Short mmCIF file of C-alpha atoms in Angstrom, two decimals:
data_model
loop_
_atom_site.label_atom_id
_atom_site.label_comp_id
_atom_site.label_asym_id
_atom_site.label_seq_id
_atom_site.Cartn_x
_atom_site.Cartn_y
_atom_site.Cartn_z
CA UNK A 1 -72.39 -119.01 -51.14
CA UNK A 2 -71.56 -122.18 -51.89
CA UNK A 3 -68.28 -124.25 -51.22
CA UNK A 4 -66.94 -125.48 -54.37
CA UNK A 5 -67.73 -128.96 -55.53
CA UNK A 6 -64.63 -131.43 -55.78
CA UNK A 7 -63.96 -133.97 -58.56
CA UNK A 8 -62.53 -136.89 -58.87
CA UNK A 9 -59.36 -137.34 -60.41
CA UNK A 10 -56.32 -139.39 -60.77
CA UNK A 11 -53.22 -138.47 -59.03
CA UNK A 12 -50.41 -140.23 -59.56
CA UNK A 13 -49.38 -143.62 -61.77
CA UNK A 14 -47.20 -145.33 -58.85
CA UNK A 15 -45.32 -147.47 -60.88
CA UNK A 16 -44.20 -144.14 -63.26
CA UNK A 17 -43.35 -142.10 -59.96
CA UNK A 18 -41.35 -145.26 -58.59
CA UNK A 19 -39.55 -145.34 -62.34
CA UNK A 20 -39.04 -141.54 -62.64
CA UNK A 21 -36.89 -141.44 -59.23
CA UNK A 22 -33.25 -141.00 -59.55
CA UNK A 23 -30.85 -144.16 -59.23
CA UNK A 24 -31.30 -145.42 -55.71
CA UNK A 25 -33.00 -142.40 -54.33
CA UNK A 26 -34.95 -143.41 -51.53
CA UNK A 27 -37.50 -141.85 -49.06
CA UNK A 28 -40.86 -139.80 -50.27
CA UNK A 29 -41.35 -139.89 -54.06
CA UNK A 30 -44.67 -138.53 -53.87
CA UNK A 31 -47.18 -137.06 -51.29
CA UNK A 32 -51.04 -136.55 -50.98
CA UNK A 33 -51.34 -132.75 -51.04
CA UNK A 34 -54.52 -131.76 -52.08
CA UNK A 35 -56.30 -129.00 -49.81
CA UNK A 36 -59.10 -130.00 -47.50
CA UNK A 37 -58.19 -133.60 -47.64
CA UNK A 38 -59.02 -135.95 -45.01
CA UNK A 39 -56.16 -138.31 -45.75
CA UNK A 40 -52.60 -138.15 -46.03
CA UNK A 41 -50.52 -140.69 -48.93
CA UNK A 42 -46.98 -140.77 -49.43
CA UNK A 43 -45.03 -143.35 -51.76
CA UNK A 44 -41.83 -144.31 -50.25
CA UNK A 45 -38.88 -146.22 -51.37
CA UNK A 46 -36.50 -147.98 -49.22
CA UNK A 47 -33.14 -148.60 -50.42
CA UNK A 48 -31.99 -152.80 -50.66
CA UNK A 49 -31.52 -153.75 -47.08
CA UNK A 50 -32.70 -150.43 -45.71
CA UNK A 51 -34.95 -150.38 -42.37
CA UNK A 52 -37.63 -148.44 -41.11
CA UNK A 53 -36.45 -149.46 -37.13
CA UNK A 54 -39.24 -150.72 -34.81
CA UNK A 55 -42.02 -148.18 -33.62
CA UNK A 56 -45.40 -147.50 -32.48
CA UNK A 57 -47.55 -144.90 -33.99
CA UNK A 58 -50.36 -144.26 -31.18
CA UNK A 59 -52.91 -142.15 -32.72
CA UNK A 60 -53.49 -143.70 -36.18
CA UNK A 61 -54.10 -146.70 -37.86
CA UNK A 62 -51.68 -146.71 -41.34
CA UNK A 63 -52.44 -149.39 -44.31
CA UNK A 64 -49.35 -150.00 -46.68
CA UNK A 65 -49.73 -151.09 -50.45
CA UNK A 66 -46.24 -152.48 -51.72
CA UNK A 67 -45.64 -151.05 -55.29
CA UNK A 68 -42.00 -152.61 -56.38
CA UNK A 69 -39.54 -154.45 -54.46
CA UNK A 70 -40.13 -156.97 -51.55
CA UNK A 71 -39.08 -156.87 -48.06
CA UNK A 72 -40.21 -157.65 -44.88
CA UNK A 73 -43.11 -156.32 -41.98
CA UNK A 74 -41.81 -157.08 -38.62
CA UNK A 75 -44.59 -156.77 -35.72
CA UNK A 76 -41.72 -158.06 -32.71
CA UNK A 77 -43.79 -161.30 -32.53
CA UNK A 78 -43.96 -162.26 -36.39
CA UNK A 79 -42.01 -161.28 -39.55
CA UNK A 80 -43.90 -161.34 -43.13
CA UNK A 81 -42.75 -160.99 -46.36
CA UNK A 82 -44.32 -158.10 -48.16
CA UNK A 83 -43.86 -158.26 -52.32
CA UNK A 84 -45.96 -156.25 -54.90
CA UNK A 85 -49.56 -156.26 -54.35
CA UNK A 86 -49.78 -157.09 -50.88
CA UNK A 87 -51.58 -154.90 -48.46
CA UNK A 88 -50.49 -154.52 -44.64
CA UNK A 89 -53.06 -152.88 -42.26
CA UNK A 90 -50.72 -151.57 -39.07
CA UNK A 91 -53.19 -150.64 -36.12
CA UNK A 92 -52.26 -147.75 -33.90
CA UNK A 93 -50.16 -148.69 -30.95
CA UNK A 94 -49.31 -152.13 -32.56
CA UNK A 95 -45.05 -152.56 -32.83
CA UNK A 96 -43.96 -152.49 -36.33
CA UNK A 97 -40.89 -152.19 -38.33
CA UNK A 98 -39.93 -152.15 -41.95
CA UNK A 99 -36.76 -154.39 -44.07
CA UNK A 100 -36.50 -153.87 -47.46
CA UNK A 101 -34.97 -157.17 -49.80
CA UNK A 102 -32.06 -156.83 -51.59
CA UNK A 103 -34.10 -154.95 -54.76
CA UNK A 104 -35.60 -152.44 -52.44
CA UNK A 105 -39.15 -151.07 -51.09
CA UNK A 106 -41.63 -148.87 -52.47
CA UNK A 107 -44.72 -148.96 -50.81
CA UNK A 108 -47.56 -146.28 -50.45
CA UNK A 109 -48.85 -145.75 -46.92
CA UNK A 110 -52.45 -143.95 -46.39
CA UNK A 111 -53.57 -142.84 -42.92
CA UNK A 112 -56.17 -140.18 -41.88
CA UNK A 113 -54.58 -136.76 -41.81
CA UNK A 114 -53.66 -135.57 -38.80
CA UNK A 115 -55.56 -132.05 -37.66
CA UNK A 116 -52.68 -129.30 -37.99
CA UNK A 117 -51.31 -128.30 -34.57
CA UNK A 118 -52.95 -126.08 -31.88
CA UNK A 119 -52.74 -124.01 -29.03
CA UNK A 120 -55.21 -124.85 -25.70
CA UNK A 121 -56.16 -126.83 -23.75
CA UNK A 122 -56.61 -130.85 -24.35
CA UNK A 123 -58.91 -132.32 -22.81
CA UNK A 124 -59.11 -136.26 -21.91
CA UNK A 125 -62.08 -136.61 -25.02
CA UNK A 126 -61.30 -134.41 -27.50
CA UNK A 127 -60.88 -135.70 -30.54
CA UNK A 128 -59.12 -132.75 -32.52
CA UNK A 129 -56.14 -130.82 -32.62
CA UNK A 130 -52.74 -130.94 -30.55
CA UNK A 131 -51.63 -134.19 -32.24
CA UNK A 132 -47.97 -134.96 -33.52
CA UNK A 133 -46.66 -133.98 -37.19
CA UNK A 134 -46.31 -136.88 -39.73
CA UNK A 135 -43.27 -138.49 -39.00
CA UNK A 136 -41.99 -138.58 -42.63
CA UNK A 137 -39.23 -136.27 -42.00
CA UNK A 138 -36.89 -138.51 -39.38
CA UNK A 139 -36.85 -140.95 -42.17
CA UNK A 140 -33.61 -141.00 -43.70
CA UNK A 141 -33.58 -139.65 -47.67
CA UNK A 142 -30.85 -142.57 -48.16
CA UNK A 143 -31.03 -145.34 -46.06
CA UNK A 144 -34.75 -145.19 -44.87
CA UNK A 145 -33.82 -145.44 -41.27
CA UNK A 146 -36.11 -143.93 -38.73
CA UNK A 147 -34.22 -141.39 -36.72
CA UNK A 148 -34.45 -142.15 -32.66
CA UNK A 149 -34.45 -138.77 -31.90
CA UNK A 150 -37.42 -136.29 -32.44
CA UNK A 151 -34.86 -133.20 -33.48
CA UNK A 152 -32.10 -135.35 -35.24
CA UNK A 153 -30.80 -133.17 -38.03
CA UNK A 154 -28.75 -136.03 -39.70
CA UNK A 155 -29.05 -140.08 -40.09
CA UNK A 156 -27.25 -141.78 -37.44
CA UNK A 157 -26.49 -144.88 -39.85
CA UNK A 158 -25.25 -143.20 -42.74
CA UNK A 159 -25.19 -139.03 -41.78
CA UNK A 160 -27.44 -138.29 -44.25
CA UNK A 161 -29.14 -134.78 -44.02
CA UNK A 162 -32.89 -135.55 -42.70
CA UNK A 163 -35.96 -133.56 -44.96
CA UNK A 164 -36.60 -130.61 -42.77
#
């Protein structure tokens, strides 16, 4: 038997997701859930002035497309401005951080999925398995801020209840 054959198909129209949010909703508007994918989307808005704080993501590398708004990458050695249309490529391990302009951010961010979570044993070059989740749900719904704690249950900036 046979697995079946995928097609190819479009998902979303960014620009209609980003219009059909509510009124200054922020966080995911949309995510990549398609079984048996190899890749994981989201489009996110930031809120004006809103921050993803400074971080390093270790295991993958994560490319941005900006959709609406502007805003700024920070890498801790250079800022640049991000507006529609421009594409950021953030290696793993490399510092980065995330300021949205005064009419907000909506970008969509695309990284290889990460394998779910296991039980065993991990060994120095295995290349599956045991990894972190996504991140996506210590980012604040309202402000965008990145929560410093692993089990925060609410935004330290503006107590916002995190996605769970």
């Amino acid at each position: 038997m046979h697995a079946p054959v995928e097609t190819s198909r479009v998902l979303v129209a960014l620009h209609e997701a980003v219009a059909a949010a509510e009124e200054g909703q922020g966080g995911a508007l949309w995510r990549l859930a398609e079984r048996g994918r190899q890749l994981d989307a989201n489009l996110v808005r930031l809120s004006p002035g809103a921050a993803v704080a400074e971080h390093v993501e270790s295991d993958l590398d994560v490319m941005l497309v900006v959709v609406e708004g502007d805003g700024h990458l920070d890498s801790g050695v250079e800022r640049q401005a991000l507006e529609p249309g421009s594409v950021a490529w953030l290696p793993r391990t490399a510092r980065r951080a995330l300021l949205a302009g005064p009419g907000g951010l909506a970008y969509l961010s695309v990284h290889r999925r990460r394998p779910g979570l296991s039980i065993g044993v991990r060994t120095a070059d295995a290349d599956e398995g045991g990894e972190a989740p996504c991140a996506l749900d210590q980012v604040c719904p309202e402000c965008g801020r990145m929560a410093a704690e692993s089990d925060a249950r609410y935004c330290a900036r503006c107590g916002e209840a995190l996605p769970t």
